[in-house]
Short mmCIF file of C-alpha atoms in Angstrom, two decimals:
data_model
loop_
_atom_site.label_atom_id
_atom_site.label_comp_id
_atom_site.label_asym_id
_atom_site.label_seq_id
_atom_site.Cartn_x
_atom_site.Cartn_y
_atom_site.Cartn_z
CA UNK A 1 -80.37 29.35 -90.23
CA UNK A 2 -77.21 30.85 -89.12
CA UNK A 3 -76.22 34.13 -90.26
CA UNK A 4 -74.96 32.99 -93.99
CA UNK A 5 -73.70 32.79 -96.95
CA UNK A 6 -77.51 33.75 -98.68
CA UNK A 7 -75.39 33.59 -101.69
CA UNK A 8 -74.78 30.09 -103.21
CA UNK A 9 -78.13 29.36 -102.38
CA UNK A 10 -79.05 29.16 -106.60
CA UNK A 11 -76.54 27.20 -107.52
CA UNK A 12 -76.92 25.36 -110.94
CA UNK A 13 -78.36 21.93 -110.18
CA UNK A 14 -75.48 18.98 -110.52
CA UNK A 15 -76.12 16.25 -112.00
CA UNK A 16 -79.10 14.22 -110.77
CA UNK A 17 -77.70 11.15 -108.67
CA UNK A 18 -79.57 7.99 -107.58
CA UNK A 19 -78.94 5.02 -105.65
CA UNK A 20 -79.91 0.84 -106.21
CA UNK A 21 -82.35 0.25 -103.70
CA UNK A 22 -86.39 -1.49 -103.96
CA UNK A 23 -88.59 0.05 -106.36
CA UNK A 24 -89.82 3.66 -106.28
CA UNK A 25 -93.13 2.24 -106.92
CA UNK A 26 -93.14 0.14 -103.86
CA UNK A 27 -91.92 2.13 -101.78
CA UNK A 28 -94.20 5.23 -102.49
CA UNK A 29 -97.23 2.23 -102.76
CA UNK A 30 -96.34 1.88 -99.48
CA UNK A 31 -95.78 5.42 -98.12
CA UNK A 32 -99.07 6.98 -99.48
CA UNK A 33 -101.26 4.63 -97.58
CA UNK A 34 -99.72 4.81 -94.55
CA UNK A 35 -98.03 8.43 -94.37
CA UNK A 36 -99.04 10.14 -97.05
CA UNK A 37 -102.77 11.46 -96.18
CA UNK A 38 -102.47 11.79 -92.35
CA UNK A 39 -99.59 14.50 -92.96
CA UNK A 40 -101.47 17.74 -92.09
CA UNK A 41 -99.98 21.00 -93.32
CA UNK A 42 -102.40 22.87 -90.90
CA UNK A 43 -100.99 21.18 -88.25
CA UNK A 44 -97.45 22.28 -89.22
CA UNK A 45 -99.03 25.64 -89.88
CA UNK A 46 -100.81 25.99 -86.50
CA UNK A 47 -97.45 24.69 -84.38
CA UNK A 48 -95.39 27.39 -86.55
CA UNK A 49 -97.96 30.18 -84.97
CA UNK A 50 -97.55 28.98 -81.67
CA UNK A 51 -93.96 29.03 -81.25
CA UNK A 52 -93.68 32.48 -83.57
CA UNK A 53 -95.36 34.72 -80.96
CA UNK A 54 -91.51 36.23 -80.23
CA UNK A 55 -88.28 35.60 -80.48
CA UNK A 56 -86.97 32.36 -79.25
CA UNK A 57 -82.86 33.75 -78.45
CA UNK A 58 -81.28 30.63 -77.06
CA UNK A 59 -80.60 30.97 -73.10
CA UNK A 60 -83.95 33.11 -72.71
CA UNK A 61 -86.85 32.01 -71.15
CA UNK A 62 -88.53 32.29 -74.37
CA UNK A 63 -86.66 29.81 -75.76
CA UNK A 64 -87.12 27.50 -72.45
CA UNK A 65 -90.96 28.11 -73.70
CA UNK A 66 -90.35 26.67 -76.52
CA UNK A 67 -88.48 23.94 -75.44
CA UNK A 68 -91.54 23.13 -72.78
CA UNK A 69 -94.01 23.08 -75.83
CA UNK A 70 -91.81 20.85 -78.18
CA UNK A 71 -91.55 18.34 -75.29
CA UNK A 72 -95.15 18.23 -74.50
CA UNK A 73 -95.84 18.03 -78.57
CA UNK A 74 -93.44 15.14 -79.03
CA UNK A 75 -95.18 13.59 -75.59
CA UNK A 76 -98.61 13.75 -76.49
CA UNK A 77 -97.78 11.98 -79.58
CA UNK A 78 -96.77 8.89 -77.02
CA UNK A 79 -92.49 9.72 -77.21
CA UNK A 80 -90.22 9.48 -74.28
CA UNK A 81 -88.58 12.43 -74.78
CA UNK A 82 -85.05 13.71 -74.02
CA UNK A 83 -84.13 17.17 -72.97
CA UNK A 84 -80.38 17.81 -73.42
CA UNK A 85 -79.11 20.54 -71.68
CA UNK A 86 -75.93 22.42 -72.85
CA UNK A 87 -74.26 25.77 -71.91
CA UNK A 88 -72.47 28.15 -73.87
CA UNK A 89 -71.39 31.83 -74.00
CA UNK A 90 -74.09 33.95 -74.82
CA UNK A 91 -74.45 37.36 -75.34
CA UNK A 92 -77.64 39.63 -74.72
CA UNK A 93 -78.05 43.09 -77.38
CA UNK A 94 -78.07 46.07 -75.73
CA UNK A 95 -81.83 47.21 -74.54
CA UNK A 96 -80.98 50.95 -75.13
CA UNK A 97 -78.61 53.40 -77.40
CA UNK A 98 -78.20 56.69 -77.93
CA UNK A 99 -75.56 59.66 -79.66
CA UNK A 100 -75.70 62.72 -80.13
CA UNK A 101 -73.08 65.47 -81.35
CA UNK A 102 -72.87 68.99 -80.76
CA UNK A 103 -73.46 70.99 -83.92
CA UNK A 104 -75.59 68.26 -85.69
CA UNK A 105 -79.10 69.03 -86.47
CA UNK A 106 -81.57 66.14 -86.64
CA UNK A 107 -81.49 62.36 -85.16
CA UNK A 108 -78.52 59.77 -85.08
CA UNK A 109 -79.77 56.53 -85.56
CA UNK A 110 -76.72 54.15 -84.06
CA UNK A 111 -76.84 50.40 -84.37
CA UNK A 112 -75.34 48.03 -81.73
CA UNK A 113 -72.51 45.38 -82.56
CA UNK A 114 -72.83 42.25 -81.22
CA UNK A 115 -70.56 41.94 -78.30
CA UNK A 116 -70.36 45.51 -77.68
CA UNK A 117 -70.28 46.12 -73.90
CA UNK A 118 -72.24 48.78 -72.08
CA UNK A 119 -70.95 52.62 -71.78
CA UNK A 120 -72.15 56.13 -70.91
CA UNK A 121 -69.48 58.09 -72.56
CA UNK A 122 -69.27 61.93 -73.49
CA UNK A 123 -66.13 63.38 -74.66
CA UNK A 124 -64.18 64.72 -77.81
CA UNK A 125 -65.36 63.14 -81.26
CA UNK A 126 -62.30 62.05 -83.23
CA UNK A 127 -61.67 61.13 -86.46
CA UNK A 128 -59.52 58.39 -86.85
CA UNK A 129 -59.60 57.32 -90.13
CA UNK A 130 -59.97 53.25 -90.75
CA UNK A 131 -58.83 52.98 -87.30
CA UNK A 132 -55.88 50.69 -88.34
CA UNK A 133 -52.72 50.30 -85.82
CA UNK A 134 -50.67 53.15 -88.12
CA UNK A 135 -54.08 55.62 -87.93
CA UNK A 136 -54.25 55.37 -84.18
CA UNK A 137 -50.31 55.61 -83.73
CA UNK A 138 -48.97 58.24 -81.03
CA UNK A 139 -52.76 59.91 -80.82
CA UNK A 140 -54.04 60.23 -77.18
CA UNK A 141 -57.69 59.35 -77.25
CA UNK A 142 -57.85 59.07 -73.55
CA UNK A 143 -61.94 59.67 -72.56
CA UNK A 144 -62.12 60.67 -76.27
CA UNK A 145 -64.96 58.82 -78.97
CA UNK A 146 -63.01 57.78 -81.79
CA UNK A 147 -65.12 57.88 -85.00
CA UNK A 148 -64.01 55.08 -87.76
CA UNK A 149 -64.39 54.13 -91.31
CA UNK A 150 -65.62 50.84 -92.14
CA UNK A 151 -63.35 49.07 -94.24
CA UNK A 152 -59.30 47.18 -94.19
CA UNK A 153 -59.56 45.27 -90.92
CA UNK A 154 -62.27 43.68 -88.66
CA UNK A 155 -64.55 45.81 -86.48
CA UNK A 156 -63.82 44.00 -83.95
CA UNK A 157 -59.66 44.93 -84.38
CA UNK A 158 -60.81 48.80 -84.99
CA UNK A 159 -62.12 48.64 -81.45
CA UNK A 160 -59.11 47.18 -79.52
CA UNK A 161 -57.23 49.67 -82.09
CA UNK A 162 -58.74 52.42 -80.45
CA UNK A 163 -59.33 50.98 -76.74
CA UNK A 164 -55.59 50.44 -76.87
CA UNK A 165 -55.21 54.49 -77.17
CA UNK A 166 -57.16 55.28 -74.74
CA UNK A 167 -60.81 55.66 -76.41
CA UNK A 168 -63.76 55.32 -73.95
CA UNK A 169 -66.47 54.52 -77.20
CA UNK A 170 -66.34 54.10 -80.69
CA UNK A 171 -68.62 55.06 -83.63
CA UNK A 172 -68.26 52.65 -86.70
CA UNK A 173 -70.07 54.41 -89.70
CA UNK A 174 -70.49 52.23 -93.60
CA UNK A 175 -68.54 52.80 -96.32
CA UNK A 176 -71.72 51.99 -98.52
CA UNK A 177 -75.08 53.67 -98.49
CA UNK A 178 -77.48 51.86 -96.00
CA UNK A 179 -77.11 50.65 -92.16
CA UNK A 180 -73.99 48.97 -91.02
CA UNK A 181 -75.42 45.61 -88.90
CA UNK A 182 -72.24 43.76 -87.92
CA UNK A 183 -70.16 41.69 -84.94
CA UNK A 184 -67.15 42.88 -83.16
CA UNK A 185 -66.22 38.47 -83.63
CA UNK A 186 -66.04 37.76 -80.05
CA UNK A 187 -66.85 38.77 -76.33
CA UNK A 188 -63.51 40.75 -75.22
CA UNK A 189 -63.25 42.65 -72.14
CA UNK A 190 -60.66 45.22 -73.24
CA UNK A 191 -63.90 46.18 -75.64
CA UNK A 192 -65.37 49.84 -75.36
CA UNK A 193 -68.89 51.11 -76.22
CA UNK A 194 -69.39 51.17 -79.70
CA UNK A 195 -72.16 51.39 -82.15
CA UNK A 196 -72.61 51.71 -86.06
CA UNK A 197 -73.79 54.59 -88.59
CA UNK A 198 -75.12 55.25 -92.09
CA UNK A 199 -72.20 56.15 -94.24
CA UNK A 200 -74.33 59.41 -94.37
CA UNK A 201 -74.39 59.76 -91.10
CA UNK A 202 -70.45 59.22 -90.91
CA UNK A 203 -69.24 61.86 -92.93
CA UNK A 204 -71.55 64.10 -91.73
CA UNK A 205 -70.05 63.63 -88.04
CA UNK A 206 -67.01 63.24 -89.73
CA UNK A 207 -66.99 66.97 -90.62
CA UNK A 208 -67.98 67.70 -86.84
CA UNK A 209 -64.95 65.87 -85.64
CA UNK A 210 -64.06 67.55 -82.29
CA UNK A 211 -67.10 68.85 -80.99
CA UNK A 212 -68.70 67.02 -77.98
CA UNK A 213 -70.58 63.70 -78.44
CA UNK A 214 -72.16 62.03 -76.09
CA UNK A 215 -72.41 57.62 -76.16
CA UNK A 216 -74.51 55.70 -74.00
CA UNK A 217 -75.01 51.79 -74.48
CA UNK A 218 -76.95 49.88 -71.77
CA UNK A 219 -78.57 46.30 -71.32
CA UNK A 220 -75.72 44.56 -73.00
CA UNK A 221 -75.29 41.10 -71.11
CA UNK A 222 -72.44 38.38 -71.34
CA UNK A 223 -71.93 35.48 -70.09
CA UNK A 224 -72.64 31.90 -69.62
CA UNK A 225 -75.93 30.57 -70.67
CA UNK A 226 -78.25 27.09 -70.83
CA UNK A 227 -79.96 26.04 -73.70
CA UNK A 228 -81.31 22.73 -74.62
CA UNK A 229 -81.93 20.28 -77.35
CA UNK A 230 -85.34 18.37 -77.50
CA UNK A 231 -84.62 14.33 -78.79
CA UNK A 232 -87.56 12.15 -79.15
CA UNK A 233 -86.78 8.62 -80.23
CA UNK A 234 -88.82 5.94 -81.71
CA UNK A 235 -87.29 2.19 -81.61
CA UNK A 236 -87.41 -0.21 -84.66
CA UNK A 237 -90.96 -2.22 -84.45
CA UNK A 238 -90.37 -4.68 -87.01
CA UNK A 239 -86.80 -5.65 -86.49
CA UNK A 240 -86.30 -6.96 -90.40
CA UNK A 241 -82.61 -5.35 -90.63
CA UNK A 242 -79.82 -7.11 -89.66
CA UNK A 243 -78.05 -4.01 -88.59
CA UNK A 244 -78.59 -0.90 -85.96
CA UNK A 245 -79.47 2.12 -88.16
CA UNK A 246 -80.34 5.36 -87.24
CA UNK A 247 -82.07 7.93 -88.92
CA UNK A 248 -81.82 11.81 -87.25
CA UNK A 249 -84.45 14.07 -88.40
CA UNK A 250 -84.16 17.45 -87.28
CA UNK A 251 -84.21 21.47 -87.27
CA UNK A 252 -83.21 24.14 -84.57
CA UNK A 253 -85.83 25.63 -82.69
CA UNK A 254 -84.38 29.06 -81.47
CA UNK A 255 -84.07 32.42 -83.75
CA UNK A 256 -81.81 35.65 -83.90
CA UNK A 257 -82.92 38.61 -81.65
CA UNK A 258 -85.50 40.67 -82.73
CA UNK A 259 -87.21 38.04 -85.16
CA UNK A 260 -90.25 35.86 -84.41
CA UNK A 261 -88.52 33.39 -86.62
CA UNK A 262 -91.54 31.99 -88.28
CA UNK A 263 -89.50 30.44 -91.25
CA UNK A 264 -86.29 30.17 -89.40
CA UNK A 265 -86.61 28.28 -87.80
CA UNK A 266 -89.97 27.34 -86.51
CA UNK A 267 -91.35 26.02 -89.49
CA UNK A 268 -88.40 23.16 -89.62
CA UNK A 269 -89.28 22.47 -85.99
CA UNK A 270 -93.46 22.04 -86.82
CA UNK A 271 -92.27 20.21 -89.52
CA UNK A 272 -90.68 18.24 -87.47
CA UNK A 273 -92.93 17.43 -84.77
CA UNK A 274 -95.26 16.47 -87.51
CA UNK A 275 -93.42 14.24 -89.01
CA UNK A 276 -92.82 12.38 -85.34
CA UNK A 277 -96.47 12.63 -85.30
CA UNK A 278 -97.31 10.72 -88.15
CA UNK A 279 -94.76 8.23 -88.23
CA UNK A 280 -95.17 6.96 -84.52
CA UNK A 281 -97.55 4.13 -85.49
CA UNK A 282 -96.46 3.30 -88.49
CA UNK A 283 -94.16 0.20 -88.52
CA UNK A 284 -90.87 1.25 -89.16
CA UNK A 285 -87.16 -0.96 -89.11
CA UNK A 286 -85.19 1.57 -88.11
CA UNK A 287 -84.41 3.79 -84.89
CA UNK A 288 -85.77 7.64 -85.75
CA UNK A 289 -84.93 10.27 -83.74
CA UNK A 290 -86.40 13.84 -83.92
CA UNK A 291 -84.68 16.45 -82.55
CA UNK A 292 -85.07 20.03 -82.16
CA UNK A 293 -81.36 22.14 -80.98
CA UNK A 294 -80.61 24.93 -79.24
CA UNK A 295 -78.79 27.79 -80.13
CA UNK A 296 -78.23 27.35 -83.94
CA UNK A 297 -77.91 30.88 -84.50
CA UNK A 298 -74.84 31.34 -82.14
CA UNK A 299 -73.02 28.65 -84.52
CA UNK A 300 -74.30 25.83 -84.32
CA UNK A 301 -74.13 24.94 -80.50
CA UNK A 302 -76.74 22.56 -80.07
CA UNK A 303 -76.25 20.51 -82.74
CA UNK A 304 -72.37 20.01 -82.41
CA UNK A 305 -73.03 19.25 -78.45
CA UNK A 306 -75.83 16.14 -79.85
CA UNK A 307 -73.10 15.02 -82.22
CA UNK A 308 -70.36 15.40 -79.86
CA UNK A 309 -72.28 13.13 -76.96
CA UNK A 310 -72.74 10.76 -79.48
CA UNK A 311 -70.89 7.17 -78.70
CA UNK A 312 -68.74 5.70 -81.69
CA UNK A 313 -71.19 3.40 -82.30
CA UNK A 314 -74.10 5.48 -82.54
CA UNK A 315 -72.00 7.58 -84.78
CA UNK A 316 -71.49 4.42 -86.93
CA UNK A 317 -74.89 3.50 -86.80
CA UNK A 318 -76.24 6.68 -87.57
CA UNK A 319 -77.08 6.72 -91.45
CA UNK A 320 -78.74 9.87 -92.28
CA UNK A 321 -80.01 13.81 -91.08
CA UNK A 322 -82.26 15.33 -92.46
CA UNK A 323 -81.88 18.99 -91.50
CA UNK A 324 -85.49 21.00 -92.21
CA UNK A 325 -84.15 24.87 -91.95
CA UNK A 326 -86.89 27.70 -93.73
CA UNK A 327 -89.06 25.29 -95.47
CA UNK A 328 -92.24 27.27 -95.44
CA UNK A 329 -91.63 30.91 -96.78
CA UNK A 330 -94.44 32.53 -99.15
CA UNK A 331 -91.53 34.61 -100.61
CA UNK A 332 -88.50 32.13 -100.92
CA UNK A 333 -87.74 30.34 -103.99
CA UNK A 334 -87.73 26.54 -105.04
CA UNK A 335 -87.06 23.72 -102.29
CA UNK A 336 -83.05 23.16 -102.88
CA UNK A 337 -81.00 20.82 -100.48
CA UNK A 338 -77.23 21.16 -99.54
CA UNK A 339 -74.42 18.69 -98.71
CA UNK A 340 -71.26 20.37 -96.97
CA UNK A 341 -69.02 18.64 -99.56
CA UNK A 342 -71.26 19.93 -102.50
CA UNK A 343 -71.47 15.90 -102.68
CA UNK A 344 -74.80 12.95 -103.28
CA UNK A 345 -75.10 11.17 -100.35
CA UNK A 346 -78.16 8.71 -98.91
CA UNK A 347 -79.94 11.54 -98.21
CA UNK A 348 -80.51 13.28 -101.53
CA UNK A 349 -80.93 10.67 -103.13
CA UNK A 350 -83.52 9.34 -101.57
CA UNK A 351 -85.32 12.82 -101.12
CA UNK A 352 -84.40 13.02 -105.16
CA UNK A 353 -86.48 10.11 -105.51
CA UNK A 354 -89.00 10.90 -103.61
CA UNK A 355 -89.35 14.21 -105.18
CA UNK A 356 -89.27 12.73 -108.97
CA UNK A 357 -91.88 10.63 -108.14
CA UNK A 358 -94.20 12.80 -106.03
CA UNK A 359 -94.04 16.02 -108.27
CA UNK A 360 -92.55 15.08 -111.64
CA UNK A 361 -88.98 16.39 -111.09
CA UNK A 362 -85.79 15.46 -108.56
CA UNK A 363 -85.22 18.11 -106.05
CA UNK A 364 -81.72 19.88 -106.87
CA UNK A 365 -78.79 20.44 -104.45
CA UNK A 366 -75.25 21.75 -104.35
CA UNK A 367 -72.55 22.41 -101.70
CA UNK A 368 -73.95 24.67 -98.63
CA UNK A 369 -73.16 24.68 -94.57
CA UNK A 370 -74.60 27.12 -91.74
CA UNK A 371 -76.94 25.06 -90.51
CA UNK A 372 -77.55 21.71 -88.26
CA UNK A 373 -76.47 19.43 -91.00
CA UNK A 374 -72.34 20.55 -90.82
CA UNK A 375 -71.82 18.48 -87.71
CA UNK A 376 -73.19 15.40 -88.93
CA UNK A 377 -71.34 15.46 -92.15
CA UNK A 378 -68.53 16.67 -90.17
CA UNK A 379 -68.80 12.88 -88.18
CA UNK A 380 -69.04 10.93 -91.63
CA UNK A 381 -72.83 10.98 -91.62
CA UNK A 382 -74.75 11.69 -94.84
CA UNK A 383 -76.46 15.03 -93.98
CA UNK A 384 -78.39 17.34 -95.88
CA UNK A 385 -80.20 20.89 -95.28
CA UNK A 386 -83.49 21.39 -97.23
CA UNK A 387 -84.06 25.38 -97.82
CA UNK A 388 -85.91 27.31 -100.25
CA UNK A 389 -83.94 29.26 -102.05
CA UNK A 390 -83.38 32.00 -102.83
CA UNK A 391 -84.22 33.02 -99.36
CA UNK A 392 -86.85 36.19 -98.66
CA UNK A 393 -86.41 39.39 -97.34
CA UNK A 394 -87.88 38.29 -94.17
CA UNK A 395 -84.75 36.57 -93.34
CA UNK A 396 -83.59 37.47 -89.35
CA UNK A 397 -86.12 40.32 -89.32
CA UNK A 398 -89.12 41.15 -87.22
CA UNK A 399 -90.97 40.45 -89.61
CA UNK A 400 -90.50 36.98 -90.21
CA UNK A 401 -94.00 36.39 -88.74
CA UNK A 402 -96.74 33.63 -89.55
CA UNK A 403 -98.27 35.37 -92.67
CA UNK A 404 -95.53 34.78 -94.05
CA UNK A 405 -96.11 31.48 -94.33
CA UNK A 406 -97.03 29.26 -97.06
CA UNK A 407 -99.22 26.71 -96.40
CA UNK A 408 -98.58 24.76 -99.76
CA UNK A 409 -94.49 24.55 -99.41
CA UNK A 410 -94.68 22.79 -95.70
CA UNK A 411 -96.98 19.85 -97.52
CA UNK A 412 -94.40 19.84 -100.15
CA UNK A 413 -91.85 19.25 -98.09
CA UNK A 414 -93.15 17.39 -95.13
CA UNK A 415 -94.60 14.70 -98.51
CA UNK A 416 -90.86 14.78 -99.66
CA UNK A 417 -88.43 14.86 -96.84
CA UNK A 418 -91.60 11.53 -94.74
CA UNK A 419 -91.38 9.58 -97.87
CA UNK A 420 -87.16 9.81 -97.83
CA UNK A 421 -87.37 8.95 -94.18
CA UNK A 422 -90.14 6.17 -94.78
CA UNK A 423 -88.37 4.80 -97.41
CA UNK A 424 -84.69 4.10 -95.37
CA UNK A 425 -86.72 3.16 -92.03
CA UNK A 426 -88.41 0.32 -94.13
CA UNK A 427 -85.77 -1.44 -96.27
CA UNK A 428 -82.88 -2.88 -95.51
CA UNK A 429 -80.24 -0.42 -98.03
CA UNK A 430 -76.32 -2.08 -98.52
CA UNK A 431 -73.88 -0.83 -96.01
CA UNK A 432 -72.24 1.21 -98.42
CA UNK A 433 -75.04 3.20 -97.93
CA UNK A 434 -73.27 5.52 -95.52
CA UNK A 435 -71.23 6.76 -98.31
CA UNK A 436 -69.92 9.77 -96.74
CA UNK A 437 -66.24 10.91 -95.28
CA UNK A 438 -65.87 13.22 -92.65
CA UNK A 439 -65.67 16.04 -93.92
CA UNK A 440 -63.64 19.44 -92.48
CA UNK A 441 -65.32 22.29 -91.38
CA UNK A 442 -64.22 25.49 -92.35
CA UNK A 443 -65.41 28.70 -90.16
CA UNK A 444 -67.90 29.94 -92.90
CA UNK A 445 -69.11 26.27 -93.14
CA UNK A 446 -70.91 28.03 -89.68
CA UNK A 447 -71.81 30.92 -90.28
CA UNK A 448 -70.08 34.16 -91.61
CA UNK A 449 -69.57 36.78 -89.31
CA UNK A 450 -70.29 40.43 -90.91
CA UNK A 451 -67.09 41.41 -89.18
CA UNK A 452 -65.69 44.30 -92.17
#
């Protein structure tokens, strides 16, 4: 899941919604003998440990790894498969950082910001304040390492402030206890070396403020990059409708640096490779396509390039996504789903159903983006994300590893989210079905950048 709003994610549960449509009873009649039993959350489990051996950063080769596997998964199961090659601006974390600052006894523990570029700086530490336009007026920081204050404008901004003025690095320190993890927004050139520090840190340094410091940032990387989305497609085999639906099911198969990405997102992808699995030889009336995109993380690249290549008719004809994003964390809460407009749609509702009549109670949902569902919706196709929520601590951490993983929550799903899909690939719903406007897409509909 893209770095988020975690908030939201316990919203109060709307009203429940549901649509006319054949019988629950039939339709789950129907589901459990076919789908039901030869669902296997070990499977799921065992694909989730496989591709959670490291982190899967779109553009690396671990992600190509990844890629290779999901292929060969969806292949085995007898798919043609599809692998969709995109590129995109990527950026690579510095390997290596270091500062130190004469007169300070113990260990500085700097942070990198994403897009910071590479340095190996010593000069003058100085004190600038917030590092607004009016605190870096008529100073010369020429070679010098401005030290700022978190807080009034973007990090990003404090570092042109102080590039402007002649700084050769920059040291960011919180104006909160705890570490300062953030984004300077963007790749820009006119950039400078800079890290982050404990507020502790800060004001310790801050009290050092011309003595010699020393700032060296290396392994940072820019530039263009390849990543890939994985599209396996299974045509209609019983040809009942008298239309050309198609149903997208889907998750993103890369992670943030530094994070195996167990939960996010590689138990949406096993979840979706089993649910291509299963559903291959069962008779369905509708085109399904499974998908797995590429760099998710970076905002939502791989998806919006799928949607994007999309022809106005397959845009039309698509009917539904179902967007599987952290659907298998021992220490998340409830199963929620989210609509970008906060809105029913085809989706829910048929996941509602399925849910009411598989475990006794319809699955909630509210208004929530950063993740693959926002270009769909963004196109006019119902789309919804399924998430546990609240999330764990494990979120884009190393240790969002495999024992993290609960076994219970993937059959849970997986039994929900097949049944939905079973249910629209078998009948023929009205063509009001596709009930959903495009919707617009705000930047924290993305992800939100922890640029302050």
């Amino acid at each position: 899941m893209a770095l988020a709003t975690t908030l939201a994610l316990g919203a109060a549960t709307p009203q429940l919604a549901y649509m006319k449509g054949p019988s629950l009873e039939k339709v789950n009649s129907q589901f459990d003998k076919k789908v039901l039993n030869q669902l296997d959350a070990q499977r799921i489990y065992d694909n989730i440990d496989t591709l959670a051996q490291e982190p899967r950063v779109a553009g690396t080769d671990a992600e190509d790894q990844a890629v290779e596997f999901i292929a060969e998964e969806f292949e085995s199961y007898g798919y043609d498969v599809e692998i969709q090659p995109f590129t995109f601006f990527g950026y690579t974390p510095p390997s290596s950082l270091s500062l130190s600052v004469e007169g300070f006894e113990g260990e500085l523990n700097p942070r990198s910001f994403t897009y910071s570029v590479n340095g190996d700086v010593t000069g003058e530490l100085v004190d600038v304040g917030l590092g607004t336009v009016d605190d870096v007026a008529g100073l010369d920081l020429t070679g010098k390492i401005a030290l700022i204050q978190r807080g009034s404008i973007s990090f990003g901004q404090k570092v042109l402030n102080a590039a402007e003025r002649g700084a050769a690095g920059v040291v960011i320190y919180n104006n909160v206890d705890g570490v300062l993890n953030g984004t300077l927004g963007a790749y820009d050139e006119r950039y400078v070396a800079a890290v982050s520090l404990s507020k502790s840190e800060g004001e310790a340094l801050k009290a050092l403020a011309g003595s010699t410091a020393t700032l060296t940032v290396e392994g940072a990387e820019a530039g263009d990059r390849t990543s890939h989305n994985v599209i396996a497609t299974k045509e209609p085999t019983n040809q009942k409708k008298a239309n050309d639906d198609i149903i997208v099911v889907g998750a993103h198969h890369d992670s943030v640096p530094g994070a195996p990405g167990a939960n996010d997102d590689a138990s949406g992808t096993a979840m979706t490779l089993e649910l291509a699995r299963v559903l291959k030889n069962v008779p369905t009336d509708t085109e399904l396509r499974f998908v797995t995109f590429g760099a998710e993380e970076l905002g939502l690249i791989g998806s919006y390039h799928y949607v994007d290549t999309l022809s106005d008719e397959e845009i039309d004809n698509t009917v539904a996504n179902f967007n599987l994003d952290m659907v298998g964390s021992r220490d998340a809460g409830d199963l929620v789903m989210r609509t970008l407009d906060g809105q029913p749609n085809l989706v829910t509702e048929l996941s509602q159903k399925s849910s009411l009549k598989l475990n006794g109670e319809a699955t909630p949902f509210s208004q929530g983006g950063s993740s693959d569902h926002v270009p769909f919706a963004a196109a006019g196709i119902p789309a919804a994300l399924f998430i546990h929520a609240p999330l764990e601590p494990w979120y884009h951490t190393p240790d969002d590893t495999i024992d993290k993983i609960d076994i219970n929550k993937l059959q849970d799903v997986a039994e929900i989210v097949g049944s939905a899909v079973y249910d629209l690939a078998q009948f023929d719903h009205p063509s009001q079905s596709k009930n959903t406007g495009k919707v617009d897409v705000e930047a924290d509909m993305i992800f939100e950048q922890s640029v302050r």
